[in-house]
Amino acid sequence: MFFQVIDILGTIAFAISGVLVAQEKRMDPFGVLIIAFVTAVGGGTLRDVLIGQTPVSWMTNMTYVYVIFASTIFAIIFRKQINYLRKSLFLFDTIGIGLYTVVGIEKGLSIGLHPIICVSLGTMTACFGGVIRDILSNEIPVIFRQEIYATACILGGATYFLLQELPIVENFVFIISGLVVIIIRLLAVRFKISLPSIYKD
Amino acid sequence: MFFQVIDILGTIAFAISGVLVAQEKRMDPFGVLIIAFVTAVGGGTLRDVLIGQTPVSWMTNMTYVYVIFASTIFAIIFRKQINYLRKSLFLFDTIGIGLYTVVGIEKGLSIGLHPIICVSLGTMTACFGGVIRDILSNEIPVIFRQEIYATACILGGATYFLLQELPIVENFVFIISGLVVIIIRLLAVRFKISLPSIYKD
Amino acid sequence: MFFQVIDILGTIAFAISGVLVAQEKRMDPFGVLIIAFVTAVGGGTLRDVLIGQTPVSWMTNMTYVYVIFASTIFAIIFRKQINYLRKSLFLFDTIGIGLYTVVGIEKGLSIGLHPIICVSLGTMTACFGGVIRDILSNEIPVIFRQEIYATACILGGATYFLLQELPIVENFVFIISGLVVIIIRLLAVRFKISLPSIYKD
């Protein structure tokens, strides 16, 4: 129940971020809806396809469809006001990637994949909706260029497997790793930390 | 047999639309062939991957491969003359999306998915070949920006499920829904109808 | 063992080609790693998804992950020196596509697909990592525009099925077809051969 609320808040934040990008590109309502949709479910869909869990998860759980649809209509109507929600949306988004990272990791574990692959799956779940959004909008994906975003997911994922070595209840492993993702992301944005540049000039 | 003819006409129209876009980007013959191919089969391929029907359908039915190959060569050779065929191609394309929408819906139904998901699958089957074509050509997909195209598929799909409630033979449900897609598309192009703009300026 | 060495050399060449493209786009370290990764495993991943062999192969064989990771770090650190390795990398890349083409063909054969589809799968395995790299970097895929690259794979694939008609040991069919890919690619680059242009002006 608690996790479901987070899941829905994350989905809302992802969908609205899609709407904003699509509107910048002046897409029509159908285009806006599709971009909202792929931003929200794209990461999990890619994960499901790569590990062979089909039909992919949003096809068998209508909650996502309804939440994305409602968020899109809300964001189109209250376009001007969305700015006031920026902080809440950023928070939902950040809590969302914390959850999605751990969900992706556990999907990988459930079919016996190597920890490194599981962390990749977690990061993919959290980040690749945005990657597909940017490709469909004809942009180089923003997470390939700046911001500690994927890195937070990777570090949270590493935490998950470190904690598993310790005698900790599984639920705590889940929650602490998710929190690590969230805290790193918040600190990075607060203190404008980014990955070290690999370019001299 | 009747549906197979429509399927082939649709495939021809889709493949040639791919050739035209690829030539605008001055791709070499291999690039042109690939774009023709993904335009024609991309939507159905994405659908099959997402619902887990693999190997995807064009791999087990050589008709598509031959038709696409022949259409591509034809369109390259008769490049200058293609313009005279624009009206026929538009008609084939429109009949094609009518068929593909309903085929996609029935694939979804056959594995027990929710009507809304089935309509998404139908729309995907009809429209996402063009989306992949545009992405590979480094353009924002045209159906996200203008034209009643996906909308026709969605309305046809809704018709399918409305008709299913009535005591109508299944074959008629199939045909009428497909016709709805076709007629909406034709009317929209004829009277230059598009989705209402969500932008004030 | 011999094939494994080729596989690793090919993976190194593909990953480094990804690093170079990503650096041109001034991506951050995470972006560079992802582009290196998809360039190296993208073709095989697409093939596995389309034929339904999931989890896709790099998820169950950690060698790829380690090799790509090491190649990426190497290429970032020795960025300036990579130029001296251009010839070796070109050779690894060429030997790599020879191997991947035949591996892709045999995967298709193993599930009973038509020879033309098998050749497509081989070409996809060898070439589509680069296609996905270019799309993620917001470029029209380079193999759609110039260079005998895919064409070498297609001709090598055709050779495979021609040789199968003859009374030749299977291992030789494998090796000769791979060599055909390699030799055509080398000759094409050496003598600057490209596909005939289909544009007059």
XYZ file of N, CA, C and O in Angstrom, chain A residues 41-108:
272
model
N 6.411 4.781 -18.266
C 6.541 3.320 -18.238
C 7.689 2.779 -19.086
O 7.947 1.571 -19.095
N 8.404 3.667 -19.793
C 9.433 3.206 -20.732
C 10.541 2.385 -20.094
O 10.967 1.367 -20.639
N 11.007 2.828 -18.919
C 12.107 2.113 -18.266
C 11.703 0.699 -17.875
O 12.414 -0.268 -18.174
N 10.560 0.569 -17.242
C 10.095 -0.752 -16.846
C 9.773 -1.633 -18.035
O 9.985 -2.852 -17.997
N 9.275 -1.002 -19.114
C 8.953 -1.764 -20.311
C 10.223 -2.346 -20.934
O 10.277 -3.537 -21.280
N 11.263 -1.510 -21.056
C 12.532 -1.997 -21.605
C 13.069 -3.144 -20.756
O 13.481 -4.189 -21.282
N 13.034 -2.950 -19.437
C 13.491 -4.015 -18.522
C 12.714 -5.311 -18.763
O 13.314 -6.379 -18.937
N 11.377 -5.218 -18.816
C 10.568 -6.418 -18.992
C 10.868 -7.116 -20.317
O 10.932 -8.346 -20.389
N 11.054 -6.306 -21.374
C 11.343 -6.888 -22.681
C 12.696 -7.608 -22.655
O 12.828 -8.726 -23.156
N 13.694 -6.986 -22.035
C 15.037 -7.578 -22.041
C 15.121 -8.853 -21.210
O 15.915 -9.751 -21.510
N 14.312 -8.944 -20.147
C 14.345 -10.176 -19.355
C 13.230 -11.139 -19.750
O 13.153 -12.241 -19.218
N 12.380 -10.714 -20.701
C 11.380 -11.647 -21.210
C 10.133 -11.780 -20.364
O 9.474 -12.812 -20.396
N 9.801 -10.751 -19.574
C 8.560 -10.797 -18.794
C 7.469 -10.098 -19.591
O 7.226 -8.904 -19.393
N 6.799 -10.843 -20.451
C 5.776 -10.256 -21.303
C 4.447 -10.965 -21.100
O 4.444 -12.129 -20.702
N 3.303 -10.324 -21.394
C 3.136 -8.907 -21.733
C 3.751 -8.009 -20.667
O 3.636 -8.319 -19.478
N 4.372 -6.899 -21.102
C 5.050 -5.992 -20.179
C 4.077 -5.469 -19.125
O 2.869 -5.427 -19.348
N 4.620 -5.008 -17.988
C 3.778 -4.835 -16.798
C 2.621 -3.852 -16.944
O 1.555 -4.091 -16.402
N 2.797 -2.734 -17.690
C 1.678 -1.786 -17.755
C 0.488 -2.362 -18.517
O -0.624 -1.837 -18.431
N 0.686 -3.455 -19.253
C -0.439 -4.023 -20.006
C -1.369 -4.835 -19.119
O -2.493 -5.141 -19.511
N -0.880 -5.212 -17.961
C -1.714 -6.054 -17.109
C -2.113 -5.348 -15.819
O -2.684 -5.958 -14.928
N -1.768 -4.056 -15.721
C -2.145 -3.293 -14.531
C -2.648 -1.931 -14.988
O -1.875 -1.033 -15.310
N -3.979 -1.797 -15.001
C -4.572 -0.594 -15.596
C -4.299 0.679 -14.790
O -4.480 1.779 -15.305
N -3.876 0.534 -13.528
C -3.611 1.727 -12.714
C -2.711 2.712 -13.456
O -2.997 3.911 -13.507
N -1.601 2.217 -14.012
C -0.667 3.100 -14.717
C -1.364 3.891 -15.814
O -1.206 5.103 -15.931
N -2.174 3.173 -16.615
C -2.843 3.826 -17.729
C -3.726 4.975 -17.234
O -3.657 6.092 -17.752
N -4.514 4.717 -16.193
C -5.411 5.755 -15.691
C -4.627 6.924 -15.101
O -4.935 8.089 -15.345
N -3.609 6.611 -14.294
C -2.822 7.672 -13.652
C -2.129 8.539 -14.710
O -2.139 9.777 -14.621
N -1.553 7.911 -15.726
C -0.848 8.681 -16.750
C -1.833 9.546 -17.534
O -1.571 10.715 -17.814
N -2.970 8.960 -17.855
C -3.980 9.700 -18.602
C -4.435 10.928 -17.815
O -4.456 12.047 -18.341
N -4.753 10.727 -16.545
C -5.215 11.840 -15.711
C -4.114 12.885 -15.551
O -4.378 14.099 -15.642
N -2.878 12.448 -15.323
C -1.778 13.404 -15.149
C -1.587 14.245 -16.400
O -1.310 15.448 -16.320
N -1.705 13.600 -17.556
C -1.492 14.316 -18.813
C -2.546 15.397 -18.996
O -2.230 16.552 -19.321
N -3.806 15.026 -18.785
C -4.881 16.015 -18.935
C -4.694 17.149 -17.934
O -4.771 18.333 -18.279
N -4.376 16.785 -16.682
C -4.126 17.796 -15.648
C -3.010 18.745 -16.090
O -3.160 19.977 -16.007
N -1.920 18.177 -16.579
C -0.757 19.010 -16.920
C -1.023 19.884 -18.137
O -0.492 20.991 -18.257
N -1.864 19.406 -19.050
C -2.193 20.234 -20.219
C -3.085 21.404 -19.792
O -2.857 22.548 -20.176
N -4.083 21.107 -18.960
C -5.009 22.160 -18.546
C -4.328 23.191 -17.650
O -4.456 24.395 -17.853
N -3.562 22.690 -16.674
C -2.930 23.615 -15.724
C -1.481 23.895 -16.101
O -0.602 23.967 -15.247
N -1.277 24.053 -17.393
C 0.058 24.238 -17.931
C 0.808 25.389 -17.257
O 1.961 25.237 -16.861
N 0.154 26.518 -17.137
C 0.786 27.711 -16.574
C 1.114 27.517 -15.094
O 2.067 28.075 -14.576
N 0.249 26.741 -14.402
C 0.417 26.599 -12.954
C 1.440 25.532 -12.567
O 1.856 25.458 -11.417
N 1.815 24.696 -13.533
C 2.718 23.584 -13.224
C 3.982 24.082 -12.527
O 4.548 23.412 -11.662
N 4.399 25.285 -12.906
C 5.615 25.844 -12.332
C 5.592 25.888 -10.805
O 6.611 25.657 -10.156
N 4.407 26.166 -10.239
C 4.302 26.214 -8.787
C 4.519 24.839 -8.155
O 4.807 24.733 -6.965
N 4.321 23.812 -8.975
C 4.451 22.450 -8.454
C 5.852 21.880 -8.659
O 6.126 20.747 -8.317
N 6.731 22.669 -9.269
C 8.024 22.133 -9.632
C 8.724 21.404 -8.484
O 9.276 20.326 -8.657
N 8.682 22.000 -7.302
C 9.374 21.380 -6.159
C 8.749 20.045 -5.786
O 9.454 19.062 -5.547
N 7.402 20.004 -5.734
C 6.742 18.737 -5.410
C 7.056 17.692 -6.479
O 7.351 16.539 -6.169
N 7.004 18.117 -7.738
C 7.252 17.167 -8.819
C 8.675 16.618 -8.741
O 8.908 15.428 -8.937
N 9.626 17.505 -8.442
C 11.004 17.053 -8.297
C 11.107 16.025 -7.180
O 11.786 14.998 -7.304
N 10.380 16.267 -6.097
C 10.415 15.337 -4.972
C 9.775 14.001 -5.355
O 10.334 12.933 -5.081
N 8.615 14.044 -5.989
C 7.952 12.807 -6.425
C 8.881 12.023 -7.353
O 9.039 10.808 -7.223
N 9.476 12.760 -8.290
C 10.368 12.121 -9.266
C 11.510 11.414 -8.538
O 11.850 10.263 -8.844
N 12.078 12.108 -7.558
C 13.221 11.552 -6.842
C 12.821 10.340 -6.005
O 13.517 9.319 -5.981
N 11.682 10.449 -5.316
C 11.200 9.287 -4.555
C 10.901 8.143 -5.519
O 11.197 6.979 -5.257
N 10.342 8.504 -6.673
C 10.030 7.504 -7.689
C 11.254 6.720 -8.131
O 11.240 5.487 -8.130
N 12.347 7.414 -8.465
C 13.507 6.653 -8.950
C 14.095 5.793 -7.835
O 14.638 4.723 -8.103
N 13.959 6.243 -6.581
C 14.402 5.384 -5.481
C 13.652 4.062 -5.496
O 14.251 2.982 -5.438
N 12.324 4.161 -5.617
C 11.502 2.944 -5.636
C 11.801 2.079 -6.863
O 12.010 0.873 -6.757
N 11.825 2.727 -8.046
C 11.979 1.959 -9.282
C 13.318 1.239 -9.335
O 13.420 0.122 -9.856
N 14.352 1.885 -8.783
C 15.654 1.233 -8.766
C 15.579 -0.099 -8.029
O 16.021 -1.142 -8.535
N 14.977 -0.059 -6.841
C 14.933 -1.274 -6.029
C 13.991 -2.316 -6.653
O 14.280 -3.515 -6.646
N 12.876 -1.840 -7.217
C 11.962 -2.775 -7.885
C 12.681 -3.489 -9.037
O 12.567 -4.712 -9.196
N 13.448 -2.732 -9.813
C 14.185 -3.323 -10.939
C 15.204 -4.345 -10.461
O 15.334 -5.432 -11.037
N 15.913 -4.006 -9.384
C 16.895 -4.935 -8.819
C 16.223 -6.241 -8.423
O 16.709 -7.333 -8.747
N 15.086 -6.134 -7.752
C 14.440 -7.352 -7.258
C 13.864 -8.201 -8.388
O 13.820 -9.422 -8.282
N 13.447 -7.534 -9.485
C 12.996 -8.314 -10.651
C 14.161 -9.150 -11.188
O 13.998 -10.307 -11.562
N 15.339 -8.526 -11.253
C 16.511 -9.245 -11.738
C 16.876 -10.404 -10.829
O 17.157 -11.517 -11.287
